PDB file of C-alpha atoms in Angstrom:
ATOM      1  CA  MET A  67      91.206 100.487  87.346  1.00 94.00           C
ATOM      2  CA  LYS A  68      92.547 104.077  87.126  1.00 96.00           C
ATOM      3  CA  ILE A  69      95.938 104.330  88.668  1.00 97.00           C
ATOM      4  CA  LEU A  70      97.848 107.785  89.283  1.00 97.00           C
ATOM      5  CA  LEU A  71     101.397 107.644  89.712  1.00 95.00           C
ATOM      6  CA  ILE A  72     103.017 110.811  91.580  1.00 94.00           C
ATOM      7  CA  GLY A  73     106.664 111.099  90.885  1.00 91.00           C
ATOM      8  CA  PHE A  74     108.565 109.255  88.030  1.00 89.00           C
ATOM      9  CA  GLY A  75     111.891 108.561  89.421  1.00 88.00           C
ATOM     10  CA  SER A  76     113.227 104.997  89.346  1.00 89.00           C
ATOM     11  CA  ILE A  77     110.325 103.731  91.707  1.00 91.00           C
ATOM     12  CA  GLY A  78     107.509 105.509  89.812  1.00 91.00           C
ATOM     13  CA  GLN A  79     108.805 103.893  86.449  1.00 91.00           C
ATOM     14  CA  ARG A  80     109.031 100.476  87.992  1.00 92.00           C
ATOM     15  CA  HIS A  81     105.551 100.998  89.230  1.00 94.00           C
ATOM     16  CA  TYR A  82     104.581 102.225  85.943  1.00 93.00           C
ATOM     17  CA  LYS A  83     105.783  99.335  84.109  1.00 94.00           C
ATOM     18  CA  ASN A  84     103.868  96.873  86.442  1.00 94.00           C
ATOM     19  CA  PHE A  85     100.634  98.659  86.676  1.00 95.00           C
ATOM     20  CA  ILE A  86     100.585  99.113  82.930  1.00 94.00           C
ATOM     21  CA  LYS A  87      99.871  95.505  82.515  1.00 95.00           C
ATOM     22  CA  PHE A  88      96.730  95.752  84.014  1.00 94.00           C
ATOM     23  CA  SER A  89      95.490  99.227  84.844  1.00 94.00           C
ATOM     24  CA  ASP A  90      94.782 102.607  82.872  1.00 95.00           C
ATOM     25  CA  VAL A  91      98.077 104.492  84.267  1.00 94.00           C
ATOM     26  CA  LYS A  92      98.683 108.080  84.350  1.00 93.00           C
ATOM     27  CA  VAL A  93     101.421 110.178  85.941  1.00 92.00           C
ATOM     28  CA  TYR A  94     102.007 113.404  87.596  1.00 91.00           C
ATOM     29  CA  GLU A  95     105.380 114.576  87.600  1.00 84.00           C
ATOM     30  CA  LYS A  96     105.931 118.325  88.020  1.00 76.00           C
ATOM     31  CA  ASN A  97     109.667 118.078  87.059  1.00 72.00           C
ATOM     32  CA  HIS A  98     109.382 116.020  83.940  1.00 65.00           C
ATOM     33  CA  LYS A  99     110.936 117.358  80.785  1.00 63.00           C
ATOM     34  CA  ALA A 100     109.639 115.154  78.229  1.00 56.00           C
ATOM     35  CA  LEU A 101     106.037 115.198  78.642  1.00 54.00           C
ATOM     36  CA  LYS A 102     104.155 112.559  76.993  1.00 62.00           C
ATOM     37  CA  ASN A 103     100.088 111.842  76.590  1.00 61.00           C
ATOM     38  CA  PHE A 104     100.098 109.891  79.950  1.00 71.00           C
ATOM     39  CA  PHE A 105     101.369 112.849  82.110  1.00 82.00           C
ATOM     40  CA  PHE A 106      99.422 115.237  84.231  1.00 86.00           C
ATOM     41  CA  ARG A 107     101.155 118.774  84.395  1.00 78.00           C
ATOM     42  CA  ASP A 108      99.528 119.811  87.821  1.00 83.00           C
ATOM     43  CA  VAL A 109      97.608 118.163  90.664  1.00 86.00           C
ATOM     44  CA  LYS A 110      94.338 119.803  90.145  1.00 88.00           C
ATOM     45  CA  SER A 111      93.886 117.846  86.503  1.00 90.00           C
ATOM     46  CA  SER A 112      95.231 114.697  87.836  1.00 93.00           C
ATOM     47  CA  ILE A 113      92.470 114.743  90.663  1.00 94.00           C
ATOM     48  CA  GLU A 114      89.946 115.572  88.332  1.00 94.00           C
ATOM     49  CA  TRP A 115      90.793 112.452  86.292  1.00 95.00           C
ATOM     50  CA  LYS A 116      89.115 110.809  89.376  1.00 96.00           C
ATOM     51  CA  PRO A 117      91.689 107.825  89.844  1.00 97.00           C
ATOM     52  CA  ASP A 118      90.629 104.797  91.749  1.00 97.00           C
ATOM     53  CA  GLY A 119      94.280 104.649  93.219  1.00 97.00           C
ATOM     54  CA  VAL A 120      97.240 106.866  93.722  1.00 98.00           C
ATOM     55  CA  VAL A 121     100.763 105.581  94.202  1.00 97.00           C
ATOM     56  CA  ILE A 122     103.083 108.185  96.007  1.00 97.00           C
ATOM     57  CA  CYS A 123     106.652 108.065  94.863  1.00 94.00           C
ATOM     58  CA  THR A 124     108.348 111.363  95.682  1.00 93.00           C
ATOM     59  CA  PRO A 125     110.627 112.458  98.180  1.00 93.00           C
ATOM     60  CA  THR A 126     109.959 111.312 101.792  1.00 93.00           C
ATOM     61  CA  ASN A 127     109.248 115.053 103.073  1.00 94.00           C
ATOM     62  CA  THR A 128     106.250 115.418 100.570  1.00 94.00           C
ATOM     63  CA  HIS A 129     104.739 112.175 100.977  1.00 95.00           C
ATOM     64  CA  LEU A 130     101.839 113.294 103.618  1.00 96.00           C
ATOM     65  CA  LYS A 131     101.230 116.501 101.938  1.00 95.00           C
ATOM     66  CA  ILE A 132     100.375 115.047  98.508  1.00 95.00           C
ATOM     67  CA  ALA A 133      98.294 112.310 100.230  1.00 96.00           C
ATOM     68  CA  GLU A 134      96.373 114.988 101.981  1.00 96.00           C
ATOM     69  CA  LEU A 135      95.513 116.085  98.748  1.00 96.00           C
ATOM     70  CA  PHE A 136      93.809 112.858  97.520  1.00 97.00           C
ATOM     71  CA  LEU A 137      92.088 111.913 100.843  1.00 96.00           C
ATOM     72  CA  GLY A 138      88.394 111.276 100.013  1.00 95.00           C
ATOM     73  CA  LYS A 139      88.940 111.633  96.428  1.00 95.00           C
ATOM     74  CA  THR A 140      90.447 108.200  95.664  1.00 96.00           C
ATOM     75  CA  LYS A 141      89.732 104.900  97.246  1.00 95.00           C
ATOM     76  CA  LYS A 142      93.382 103.746  98.291  1.00 97.00           C
ATOM     77  CA  ILE A 143      96.656 105.381  98.308  1.00 97.00           C
ATOM     78  CA  LEU A 144      99.882 103.604  98.377  1.00 97.00           C
ATOM     79  CA  ILE A 145     102.805 105.596  99.867  1.00 96.00           C
ATOM     80  CA  GLU A 146     106.524 104.510  99.132  1.00 93.00           C
ATOM     81  CA  LYS A 147     108.315 103.866 102.594  1.00 89.00           C
ATOM     82  CA  PRO A 148     108.976 105.758 104.617  1.00 87.00           C
ATOM     83  CA  ILE A 149     105.832 107.324 105.095  1.00 90.00           C
ATOM     84  CA  THR A 150     107.352 110.532 106.151  1.00 91.00           C
ATOM     85  CA  ASN A 151     110.334 112.051 108.032  1.00 90.00           C
ATOM     86  CA  SER A 152     108.353 113.946 110.739  1.00 88.00           C
ATOM     87  CA  LEU A 153     106.492 112.177 113.564  1.00 86.00           C
ATOM     88  CA  SER A 154     104.275 115.411 114.043  1.00 87.00           C
ATOM     89  CA  SER A 155     103.081 115.160 110.392  1.00 89.00           C
ATOM     90  CA  VAL A 156     102.074 111.469 111.228  1.00 89.00           C
ATOM     91  CA  ASN A 157      99.676 112.654 113.768  1.00 89.00           C
ATOM     92  CA  ARG A 158      98.215 115.585 112.026  1.00 89.00           C
ATOM     93  CA  PHE A 159      97.707 113.333 108.854  1.00 92.00           C
ATOM     94  CA  ASP A 160      96.208 110.703 110.683  1.00 90.00           C
ATOM     95  CA  LYS A 161      93.369 112.871 112.147  1.00 91.00           C
ATOM     96  CA  ILE A 162      92.504 114.251 108.679  1.00 92.00           C
ATOM     97  CA  ARG A 163      92.527 110.816 107.350  1.00 92.00           C
ATOM     98  CA  LYS A 164      90.185 109.228 109.756  1.00 92.00           C
ATOM     99  CA  LYS A 165      87.330 111.713 107.957  1.00 92.00           C
ATOM    100  CA  SER A 166      87.947 110.158 104.649  1.00 93.00           C
ATOM    101  CA  ASN A 167      87.036 106.699 103.335  1.00 90.00           C
ATOM    102  CA  THR A 168      90.765 106.505 101.816  1.00 95.00           C
ATOM    103  CA  LYS A 169      92.458 103.391 102.519  1.00 95.00           C
ATOM    104  CA  ILE A 170      96.043 104.243 103.217  1.00 95.00           C
ATOM    105  CA  TYR A 171      99.064 101.495 102.513  1.00 94.00           C
ATOM    106  CA  VAL A 172     102.879 101.877 103.001  1.00 92.00           C
ATOM    107  CA  VAL A 173     105.326  99.832 100.876  1.00 89.00           C
ATOM    108  CA  CYS A 174     107.581  97.732 102.560  1.00 80.00           C
ATOM    109  CA  ASN A 175     108.977  95.453 100.021  1.00 73.00           C
ATOM    110  CA  MET A 176     111.297  93.180 101.990  1.00 75.00           C
ATOM    111  CA  ARG A 177     108.821  92.408 104.414  1.00 72.00           C
ATOM    112  CA  PHE A 178     107.923  88.924 103.026  1.00 78.00           C
ATOM    113  CA  HIS A 179     111.326  88.107 101.878  1.00 82.00           C
ATOM    114  CA  GLN A 180     112.136  84.470 102.784  1.00 86.00           C
ATOM    115  CA  ALA A 181     115.608  85.431 104.179  1.00 84.00           C
ATOM    116  CA  LEU A 182     114.052  87.930 106.654  1.00 82.00           C
ATOM    117  CA  LEU A 183     111.411  85.411 107.453  1.00 85.00           C
ATOM    118  CA  ALA A 184     113.846  82.765 108.393  1.00 88.00           C
ATOM    119  CA  ILE A 185     115.855  85.366 110.623  1.00 85.00           C
ATOM    120  CA  LYS A 186     112.586  86.301 112.244  1.00 83.00           C
ATOM    121  CA  LYS A 187     111.707  82.662 113.102  1.00 88.00           C
ATOM    122  CA  LYS A 188     115.364  82.005 114.444  1.00 87.00           C
ATOM    123  CA  VAL A 189     116.130  85.383 115.939  1.00 86.00           C
ATOM    124  CA  ASN A 190     115.109  84.321 119.462  1.00 84.00           C
ATOM    125  CA  SER A 191     117.360  81.378 119.707  1.00 89.00           C
ATOM    126  CA  ILE A 192     120.351  83.741 119.303  1.00 82.00           C
ATOM    127  CA  GLY A 193     119.992  85.373 122.383  1.00 83.00           C
ATOM    128  CA  ARG A 194     119.967  89.142 123.222  1.00 84.00           C
ATOM    129  CA  ILE A 195     120.838  91.053 120.159  1.00 83.00           C
ATOM    130  CA  TYR A 196     122.808  94.432 120.814  1.00 87.00           C
ATOM    131  CA  PHE A 197     123.656  95.524 117.494  1.00 86.00           C
ATOM    132  CA  VAL A 198     122.430  94.646 113.920  1.00 82.00           C
ATOM    133  CA  ARG A 199     123.914  96.144 110.758  1.00 84.00           C
ATOM    134  CA  SER A 200     122.363  95.237 107.343  1.00 77.00           C
ATOM    135  CA  HIS A 201     122.509  96.416 103.681  1.00 75.00           C
ATOM    136  CA  PHE A 202     119.920  95.649 101.002  1.00 68.00           C
ATOM    137  CA  GLY A 203     120.237  96.524  97.251  1.00 64.00           C
TER     138      GLY A 203
END
């Protein structure tokens, strides 16, 4: 399986360490100074590599623009959360996405955390909630 990571900041590097165990992984990172043999210098060459899946680990405002480039050119796209910072871009992206056969996934790493599942199970017994403040690290 060929996986393309777009963005090689801390999250991109974490994905790389996980995917390299079972996949052929390459990275597109336009700002990376020390390019090695697993990096692409441009989007066109990364598309020509024909990855089976793409993981987008770039700033939020670029997620959907990048995802559009790969619609219909890869089977699956995983987008780091949040998917975007613009509701109008989601509506536009969704119209384009429906014309492709590419599956879209959005990361939500805390979704199955045991503490959050326990809170979800018990939250109704607390009563009406007016404010919540949380911090995750």
